[in-house]
Coordinates of C-alpha atoms and ligand atoms in Angstrom, one line a residue:
X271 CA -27.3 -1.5 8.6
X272 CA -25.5 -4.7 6.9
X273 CA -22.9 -4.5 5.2
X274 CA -24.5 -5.1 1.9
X275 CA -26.7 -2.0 2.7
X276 CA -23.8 -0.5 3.0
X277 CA -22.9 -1.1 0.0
X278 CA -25.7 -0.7 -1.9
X279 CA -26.7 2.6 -0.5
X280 CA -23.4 4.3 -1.0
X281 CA -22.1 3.9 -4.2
X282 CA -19.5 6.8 -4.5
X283 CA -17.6 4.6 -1.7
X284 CA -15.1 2.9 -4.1
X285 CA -11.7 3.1 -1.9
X286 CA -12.3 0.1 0.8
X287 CA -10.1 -0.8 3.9
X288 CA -10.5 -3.3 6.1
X289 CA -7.9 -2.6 9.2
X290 CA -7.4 -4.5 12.7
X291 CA -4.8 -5.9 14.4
X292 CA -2.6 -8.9 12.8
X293 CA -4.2 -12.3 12.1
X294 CA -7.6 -11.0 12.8
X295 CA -9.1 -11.5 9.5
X296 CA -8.2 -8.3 7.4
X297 CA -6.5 -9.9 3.9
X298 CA -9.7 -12.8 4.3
X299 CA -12.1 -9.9 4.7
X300 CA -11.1 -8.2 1.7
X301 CA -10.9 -10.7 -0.5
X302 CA -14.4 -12.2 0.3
X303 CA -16.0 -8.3 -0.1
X304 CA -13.9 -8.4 -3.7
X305 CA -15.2 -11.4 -4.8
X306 CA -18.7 -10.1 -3.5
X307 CA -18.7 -6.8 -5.3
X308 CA -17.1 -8.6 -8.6
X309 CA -20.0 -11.0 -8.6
X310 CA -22.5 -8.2 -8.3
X311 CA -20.7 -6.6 -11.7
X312 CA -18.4 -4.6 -10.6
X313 CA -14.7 -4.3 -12.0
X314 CA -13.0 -4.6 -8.4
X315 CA -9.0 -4.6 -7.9
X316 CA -8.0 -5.8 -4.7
X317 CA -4.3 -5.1 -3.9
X318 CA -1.6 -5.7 -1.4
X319 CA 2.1 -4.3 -0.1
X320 CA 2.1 -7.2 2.5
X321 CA 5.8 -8.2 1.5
X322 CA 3.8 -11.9 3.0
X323 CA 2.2 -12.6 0.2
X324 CA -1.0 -13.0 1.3
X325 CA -3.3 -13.0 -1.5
X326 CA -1.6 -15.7 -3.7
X327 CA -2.0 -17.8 -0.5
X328 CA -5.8 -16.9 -0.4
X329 CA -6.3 -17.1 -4.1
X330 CA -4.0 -20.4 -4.2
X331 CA -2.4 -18.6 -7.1
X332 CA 1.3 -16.5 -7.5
X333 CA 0.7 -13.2 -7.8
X334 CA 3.2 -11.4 -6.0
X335 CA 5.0 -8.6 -8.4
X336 CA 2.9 -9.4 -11.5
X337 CA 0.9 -6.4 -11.8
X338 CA -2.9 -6.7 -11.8
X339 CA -3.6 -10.6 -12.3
X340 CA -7.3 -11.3 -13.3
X341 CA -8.6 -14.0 -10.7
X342 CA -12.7 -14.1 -12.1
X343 CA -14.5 -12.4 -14.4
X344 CA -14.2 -8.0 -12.7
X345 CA -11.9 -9.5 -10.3
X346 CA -8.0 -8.4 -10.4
X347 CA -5.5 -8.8 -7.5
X348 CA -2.1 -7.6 -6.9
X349 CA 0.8 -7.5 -4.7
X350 CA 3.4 -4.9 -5.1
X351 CA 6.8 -6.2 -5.2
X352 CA 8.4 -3.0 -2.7
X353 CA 12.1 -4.2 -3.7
X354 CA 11.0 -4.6 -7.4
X355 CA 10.1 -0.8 -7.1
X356 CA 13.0 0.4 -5.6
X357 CA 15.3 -1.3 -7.9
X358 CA 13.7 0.6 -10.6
X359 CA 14.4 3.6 -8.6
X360 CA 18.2 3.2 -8.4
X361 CA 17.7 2.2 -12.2
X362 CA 16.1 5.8 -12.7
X363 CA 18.4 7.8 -10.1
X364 CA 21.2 6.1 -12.5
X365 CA 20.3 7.1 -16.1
X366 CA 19.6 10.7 -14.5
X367 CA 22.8 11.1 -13.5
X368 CA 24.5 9.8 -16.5
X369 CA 22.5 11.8 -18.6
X370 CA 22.7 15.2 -16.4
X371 CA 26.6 14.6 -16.3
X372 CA 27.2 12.8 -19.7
X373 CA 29.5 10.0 -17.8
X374 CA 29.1 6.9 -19.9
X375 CA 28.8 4.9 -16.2
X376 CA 28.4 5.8 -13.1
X377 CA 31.5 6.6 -10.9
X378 CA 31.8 3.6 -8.3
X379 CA 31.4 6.2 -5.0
X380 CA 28.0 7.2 -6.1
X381 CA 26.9 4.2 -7.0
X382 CA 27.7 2.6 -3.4
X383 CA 26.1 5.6 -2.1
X384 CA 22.6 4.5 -3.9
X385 CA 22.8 1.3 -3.5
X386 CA 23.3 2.2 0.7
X387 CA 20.4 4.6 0.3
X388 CA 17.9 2.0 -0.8
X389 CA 19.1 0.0 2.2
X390 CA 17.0 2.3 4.4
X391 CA 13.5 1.0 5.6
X392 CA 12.3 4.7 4.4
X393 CA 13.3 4.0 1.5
X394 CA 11.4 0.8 1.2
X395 CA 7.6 2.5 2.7
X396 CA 8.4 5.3 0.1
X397 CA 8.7 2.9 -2.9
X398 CA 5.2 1.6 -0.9
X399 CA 3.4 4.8 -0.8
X400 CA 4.1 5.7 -4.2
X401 CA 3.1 2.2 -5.5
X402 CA -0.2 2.8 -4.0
X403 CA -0.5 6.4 -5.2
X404 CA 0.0 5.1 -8.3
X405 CA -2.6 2.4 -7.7
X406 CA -5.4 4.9 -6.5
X407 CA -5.1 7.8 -8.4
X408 CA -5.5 5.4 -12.2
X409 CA -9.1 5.3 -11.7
X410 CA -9.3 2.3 -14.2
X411 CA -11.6 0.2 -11.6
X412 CA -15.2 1.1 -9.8
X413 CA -14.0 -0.7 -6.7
X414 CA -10.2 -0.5 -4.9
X415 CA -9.6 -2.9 -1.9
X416 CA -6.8 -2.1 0.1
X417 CA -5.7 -5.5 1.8
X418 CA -3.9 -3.5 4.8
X419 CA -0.9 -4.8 7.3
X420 CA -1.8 -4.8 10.5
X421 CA -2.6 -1.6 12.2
X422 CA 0.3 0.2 13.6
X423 CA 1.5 0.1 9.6
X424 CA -2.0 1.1 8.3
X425 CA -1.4 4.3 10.8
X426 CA 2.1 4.7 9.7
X427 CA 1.0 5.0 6.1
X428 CA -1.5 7.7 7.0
X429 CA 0.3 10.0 8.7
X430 CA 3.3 9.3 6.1
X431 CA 0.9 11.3 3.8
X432 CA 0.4 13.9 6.1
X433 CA 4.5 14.4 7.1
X434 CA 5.0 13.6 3.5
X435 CA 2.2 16.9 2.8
X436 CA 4.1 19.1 5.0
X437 CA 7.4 18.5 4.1
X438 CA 6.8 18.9 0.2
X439 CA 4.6 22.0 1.2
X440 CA 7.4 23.6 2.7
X441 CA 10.2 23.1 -0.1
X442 CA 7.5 24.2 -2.6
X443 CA 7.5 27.5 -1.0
X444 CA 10.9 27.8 -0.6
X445 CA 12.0 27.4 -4.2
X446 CA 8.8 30.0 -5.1
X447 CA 10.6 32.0 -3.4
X448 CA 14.0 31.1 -4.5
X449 CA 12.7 31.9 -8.0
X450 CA 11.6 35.8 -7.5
X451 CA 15.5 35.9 -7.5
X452 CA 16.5 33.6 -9.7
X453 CA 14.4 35.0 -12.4
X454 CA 16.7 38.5 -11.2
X455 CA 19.3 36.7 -12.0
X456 CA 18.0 34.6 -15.1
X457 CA 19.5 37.1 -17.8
X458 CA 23.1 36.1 -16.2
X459 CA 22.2 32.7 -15.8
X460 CA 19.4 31.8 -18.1
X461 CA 20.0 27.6 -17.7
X462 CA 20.2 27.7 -14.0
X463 CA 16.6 29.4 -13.8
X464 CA 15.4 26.6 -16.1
X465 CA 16.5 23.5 -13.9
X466 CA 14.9 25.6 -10.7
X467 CA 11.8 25.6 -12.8
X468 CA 11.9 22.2 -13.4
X469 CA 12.3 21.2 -9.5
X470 CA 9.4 23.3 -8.9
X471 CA 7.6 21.5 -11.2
X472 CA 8.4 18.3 -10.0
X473 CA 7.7 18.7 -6.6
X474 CA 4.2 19.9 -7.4
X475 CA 3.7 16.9 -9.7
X476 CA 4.8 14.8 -6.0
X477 CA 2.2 17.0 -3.8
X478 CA -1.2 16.4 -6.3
X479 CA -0.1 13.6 -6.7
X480 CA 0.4 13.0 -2.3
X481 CA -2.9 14.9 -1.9
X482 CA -4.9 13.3 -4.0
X483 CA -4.0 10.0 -2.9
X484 CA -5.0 11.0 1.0
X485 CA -7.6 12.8 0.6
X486 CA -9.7 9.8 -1.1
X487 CA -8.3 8.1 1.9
X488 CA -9.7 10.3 4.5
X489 CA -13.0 11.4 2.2
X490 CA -15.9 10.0 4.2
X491 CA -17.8 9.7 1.3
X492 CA -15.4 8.2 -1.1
X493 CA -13.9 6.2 1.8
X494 CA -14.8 3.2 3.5
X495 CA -12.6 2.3 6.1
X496 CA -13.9 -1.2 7.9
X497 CA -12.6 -2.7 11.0
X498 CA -12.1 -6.2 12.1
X499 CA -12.6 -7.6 15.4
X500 CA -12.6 -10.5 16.9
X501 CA -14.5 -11.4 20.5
X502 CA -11.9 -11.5 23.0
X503 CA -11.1 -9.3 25.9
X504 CA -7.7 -8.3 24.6
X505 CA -9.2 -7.2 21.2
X506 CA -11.6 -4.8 22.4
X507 CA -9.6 -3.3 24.3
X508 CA -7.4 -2.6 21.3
X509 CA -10.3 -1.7 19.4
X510 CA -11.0 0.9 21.4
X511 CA -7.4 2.7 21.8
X512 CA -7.1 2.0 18.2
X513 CA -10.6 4.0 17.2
X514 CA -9.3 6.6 19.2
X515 CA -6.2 6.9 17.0
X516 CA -8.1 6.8 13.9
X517 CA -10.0 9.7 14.8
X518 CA -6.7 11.6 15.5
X519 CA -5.6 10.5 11.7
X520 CA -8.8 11.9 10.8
X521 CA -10.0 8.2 9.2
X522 CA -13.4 7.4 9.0
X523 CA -14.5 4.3 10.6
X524 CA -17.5 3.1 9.0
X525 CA -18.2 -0.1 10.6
X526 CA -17.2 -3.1 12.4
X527 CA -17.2 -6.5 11.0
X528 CA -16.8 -9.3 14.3
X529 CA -15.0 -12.4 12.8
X530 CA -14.2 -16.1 13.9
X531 CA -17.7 -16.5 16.0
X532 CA -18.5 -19.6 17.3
X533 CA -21.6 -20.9 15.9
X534 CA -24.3 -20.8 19.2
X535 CA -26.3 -23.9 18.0
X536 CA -23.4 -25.5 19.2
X537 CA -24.2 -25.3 22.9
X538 CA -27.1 -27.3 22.8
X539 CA -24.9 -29.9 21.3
X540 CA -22.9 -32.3 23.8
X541 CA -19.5 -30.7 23.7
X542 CA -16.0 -31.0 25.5
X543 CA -16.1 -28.3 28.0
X544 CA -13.4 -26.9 26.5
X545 CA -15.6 -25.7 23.7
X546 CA -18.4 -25.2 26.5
X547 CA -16.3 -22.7 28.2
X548 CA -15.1 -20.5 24.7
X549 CA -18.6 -20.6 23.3
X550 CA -19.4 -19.0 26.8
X551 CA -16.7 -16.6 26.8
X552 CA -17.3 -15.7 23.3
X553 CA -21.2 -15.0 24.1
X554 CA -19.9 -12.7 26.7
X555 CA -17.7 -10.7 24.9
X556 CA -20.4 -10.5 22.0
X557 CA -23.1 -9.3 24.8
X558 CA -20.3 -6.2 25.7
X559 CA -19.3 -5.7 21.4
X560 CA -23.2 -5.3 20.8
X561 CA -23.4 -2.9 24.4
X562 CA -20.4 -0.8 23.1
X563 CA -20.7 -0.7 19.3
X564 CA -24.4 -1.8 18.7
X565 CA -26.0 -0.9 15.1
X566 CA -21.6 -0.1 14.2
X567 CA -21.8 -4.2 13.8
X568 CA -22.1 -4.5 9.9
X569 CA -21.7 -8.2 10.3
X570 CA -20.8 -11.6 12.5
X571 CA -18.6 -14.3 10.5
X572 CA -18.9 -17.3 11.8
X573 CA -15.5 -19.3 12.2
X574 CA -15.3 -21.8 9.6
X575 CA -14.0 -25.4 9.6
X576 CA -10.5 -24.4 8.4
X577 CA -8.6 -22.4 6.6
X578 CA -10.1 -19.6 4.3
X579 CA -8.6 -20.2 1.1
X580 CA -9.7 -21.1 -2.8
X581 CA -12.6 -19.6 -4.5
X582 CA -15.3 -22.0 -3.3
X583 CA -15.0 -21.1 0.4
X584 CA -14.6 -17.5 -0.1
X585 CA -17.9 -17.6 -1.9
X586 CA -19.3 -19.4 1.3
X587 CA -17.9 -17.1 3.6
X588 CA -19.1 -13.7 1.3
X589 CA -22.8 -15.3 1.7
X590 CA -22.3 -14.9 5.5
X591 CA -20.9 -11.2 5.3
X592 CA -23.2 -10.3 3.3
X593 CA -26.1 -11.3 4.8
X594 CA -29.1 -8.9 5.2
X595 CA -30.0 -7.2 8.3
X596 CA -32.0 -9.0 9.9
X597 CA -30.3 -11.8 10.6
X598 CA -27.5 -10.3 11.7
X599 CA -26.8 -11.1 15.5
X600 CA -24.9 -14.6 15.9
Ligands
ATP987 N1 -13.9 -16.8 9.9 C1 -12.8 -17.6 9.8 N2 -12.9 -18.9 9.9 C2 -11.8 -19.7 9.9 N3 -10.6 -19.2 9.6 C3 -10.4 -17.9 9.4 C4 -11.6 -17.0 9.5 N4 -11.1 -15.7 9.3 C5 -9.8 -15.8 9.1 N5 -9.4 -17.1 9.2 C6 -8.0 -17.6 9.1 O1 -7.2 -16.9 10.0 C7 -5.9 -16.7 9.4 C8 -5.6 -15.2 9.5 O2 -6.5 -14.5 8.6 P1 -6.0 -13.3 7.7 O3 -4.7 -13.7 7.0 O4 -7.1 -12.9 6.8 O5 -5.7 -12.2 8.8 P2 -5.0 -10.8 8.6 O6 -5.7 -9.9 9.5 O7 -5.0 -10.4 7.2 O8 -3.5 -11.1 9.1 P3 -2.2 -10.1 8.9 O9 -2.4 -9.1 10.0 O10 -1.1 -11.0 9.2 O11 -2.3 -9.6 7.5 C9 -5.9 -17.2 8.0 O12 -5.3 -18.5 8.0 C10 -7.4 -17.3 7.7 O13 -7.7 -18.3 6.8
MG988 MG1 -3.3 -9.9 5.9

């Protein structure tokens, strides 16, 4: 199968990932399949955490922090701004405390103690993961592309969900049971019982909301979770170990996209041996990608004269990944 099979055959796939080590060719990947899709009609968003930047270098436009900016017509990228988010946070945390305590600011020690609580990298991958809850679970687009870091992070953000899952799981049942007393004690206490209530209810709102977000990104048939490789010995080694540990976070992999191949009409051309000896290597590590992961090669993307950046040569490159089928080998 291409990738444009792919595509075409399985609609009810709207949450795409492309994952892969760093450099490889994710953020290029996804923008090319965006533009793609967005050119076939299809109202596509195609966002980012990378704190990088990396689509406004792609697009050649700013975009970091601004929300969904439209690039072309169905097209609409965005990078969250993490610290943006978790200055609204303190802002929030703030105004609930003067308004649960009536102060008319808040007292100096508390605020030094949120301002030192944002200062935590948790702190930062939570104002992440609920940016992209909030992202996924809106539903305004048929397509979401989810321009991931490199993998360890992409890893970390999946089994974040899963600790996240737990954790909330177990506080849920604690306060339901917390409450067969406190509704006891509610005729003594009547305003105490209401606050519990409302924790409760919070904390549910923070599970759906948790669940819902990983289970489209685990649902093989909502998902589709794409991985980039590159030939080199070092990669597919990687590749492997890193498959493995996908299957652990229950992700589905369905496909491999090879990037940065050497044209092969080059050989018969007269050139340095320098480029002799990488096409070479290159063609061997292809012969072992096709060996190992066969018809699991969605597509080969030929390494370009430069730089993938502006529209124009993203729509060059999208011609190339979406190629049909039978063209598909280098
Ligand atoms: N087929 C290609 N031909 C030429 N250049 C390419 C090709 N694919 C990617 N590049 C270039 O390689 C660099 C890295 O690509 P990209 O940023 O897409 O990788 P990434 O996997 O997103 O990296 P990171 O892990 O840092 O997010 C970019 O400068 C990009 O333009
Ligand atoms: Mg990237």
């Amino acid at each position: 199968m291409s990738l444009k099979e792919i595509f075409e055959n399985q609609p009810e796939r709207r949450y795409i990932m492309f994952g892969g080590k760093g450099g490889l060719g994710k953020t290029t990947l996804s923008a090319t399949c965006a533009l793609w899709l967005a050119r076939q009609g299809k109202r596509v968003l195609l966002f980012s955490v990378d704190p990088q930047a990396s689509l406004s270098d792609i697009f050649e436009r700013d975009i970091f922090g601004k929300g969904p900016v439209p690039i072309v017509e169905n097209l609409w990228a965005q990078e969250i701004d993490a610290d943006k988010r978790i200055r609204e946070y303190q802002d929030e945390i703030r105004r609930k405390i003067l308004d649960m305590y009536g102060f008319d600011r808040v007292p100096e020690e508390i605020d030094n103690y949120i301002s030192a609580a944002s200062a935590e990298p948790a702190m930062e991958e939570s104002a992440i993961f609920d940016a992209v809850v909030d992202i996924i679970v809106q539903g305004n687009y048929d397509y979401y592309i989810y321009d991931l870091v490199p993998l360890g992070h992409a890893l970390y953000y999946l089994s974040m969900a899963k600790v996240y899952d737990e954790w909330i799981n177990k506080i849920t049942k604690l306060r339901e049971e917390m409450r067969q007393y406190d509704q006891m004690a509610a005729t003594l206490r009547r305003q105490q019982a209401l606050e519990e209530d409302k924790i409760l209810e919070e904390l549910q709102y923070i599970k759906n909301r948790i669940n819902a977000s990983s289970q489209i990104l685990t649902d093989k048939r909502r998902t589709a979770f794409f991985f980039v490789l590159i030939p080199e010995e070092m990669i597919l080694l990687d590749t492997r170990k890193a498959s493995e540990l996908f299957a652990r976070f229950d992700v589905p992999i369905s496909g491999y996209v090879v990037n940065r191949v050497l044209p092969p009409h080059l050989e018969q051309e007269n050139l340095p041996v320098y480029l002799k000896n990488r096409i070479a290597m290159q063609q061997k590590y292809l012969a072992q990608i096709r060996e190992s992961l066969g018809s699991q090669v969605l597509a080969y993307v030929p390494e370009m004269e430069r730089d993938i950046t502006g529209l124009p040569m993203i729509e060059r490159l999208a011609e190339r990944l979406f190629q049909s089928s039978n063209d598909l080998n280098p």
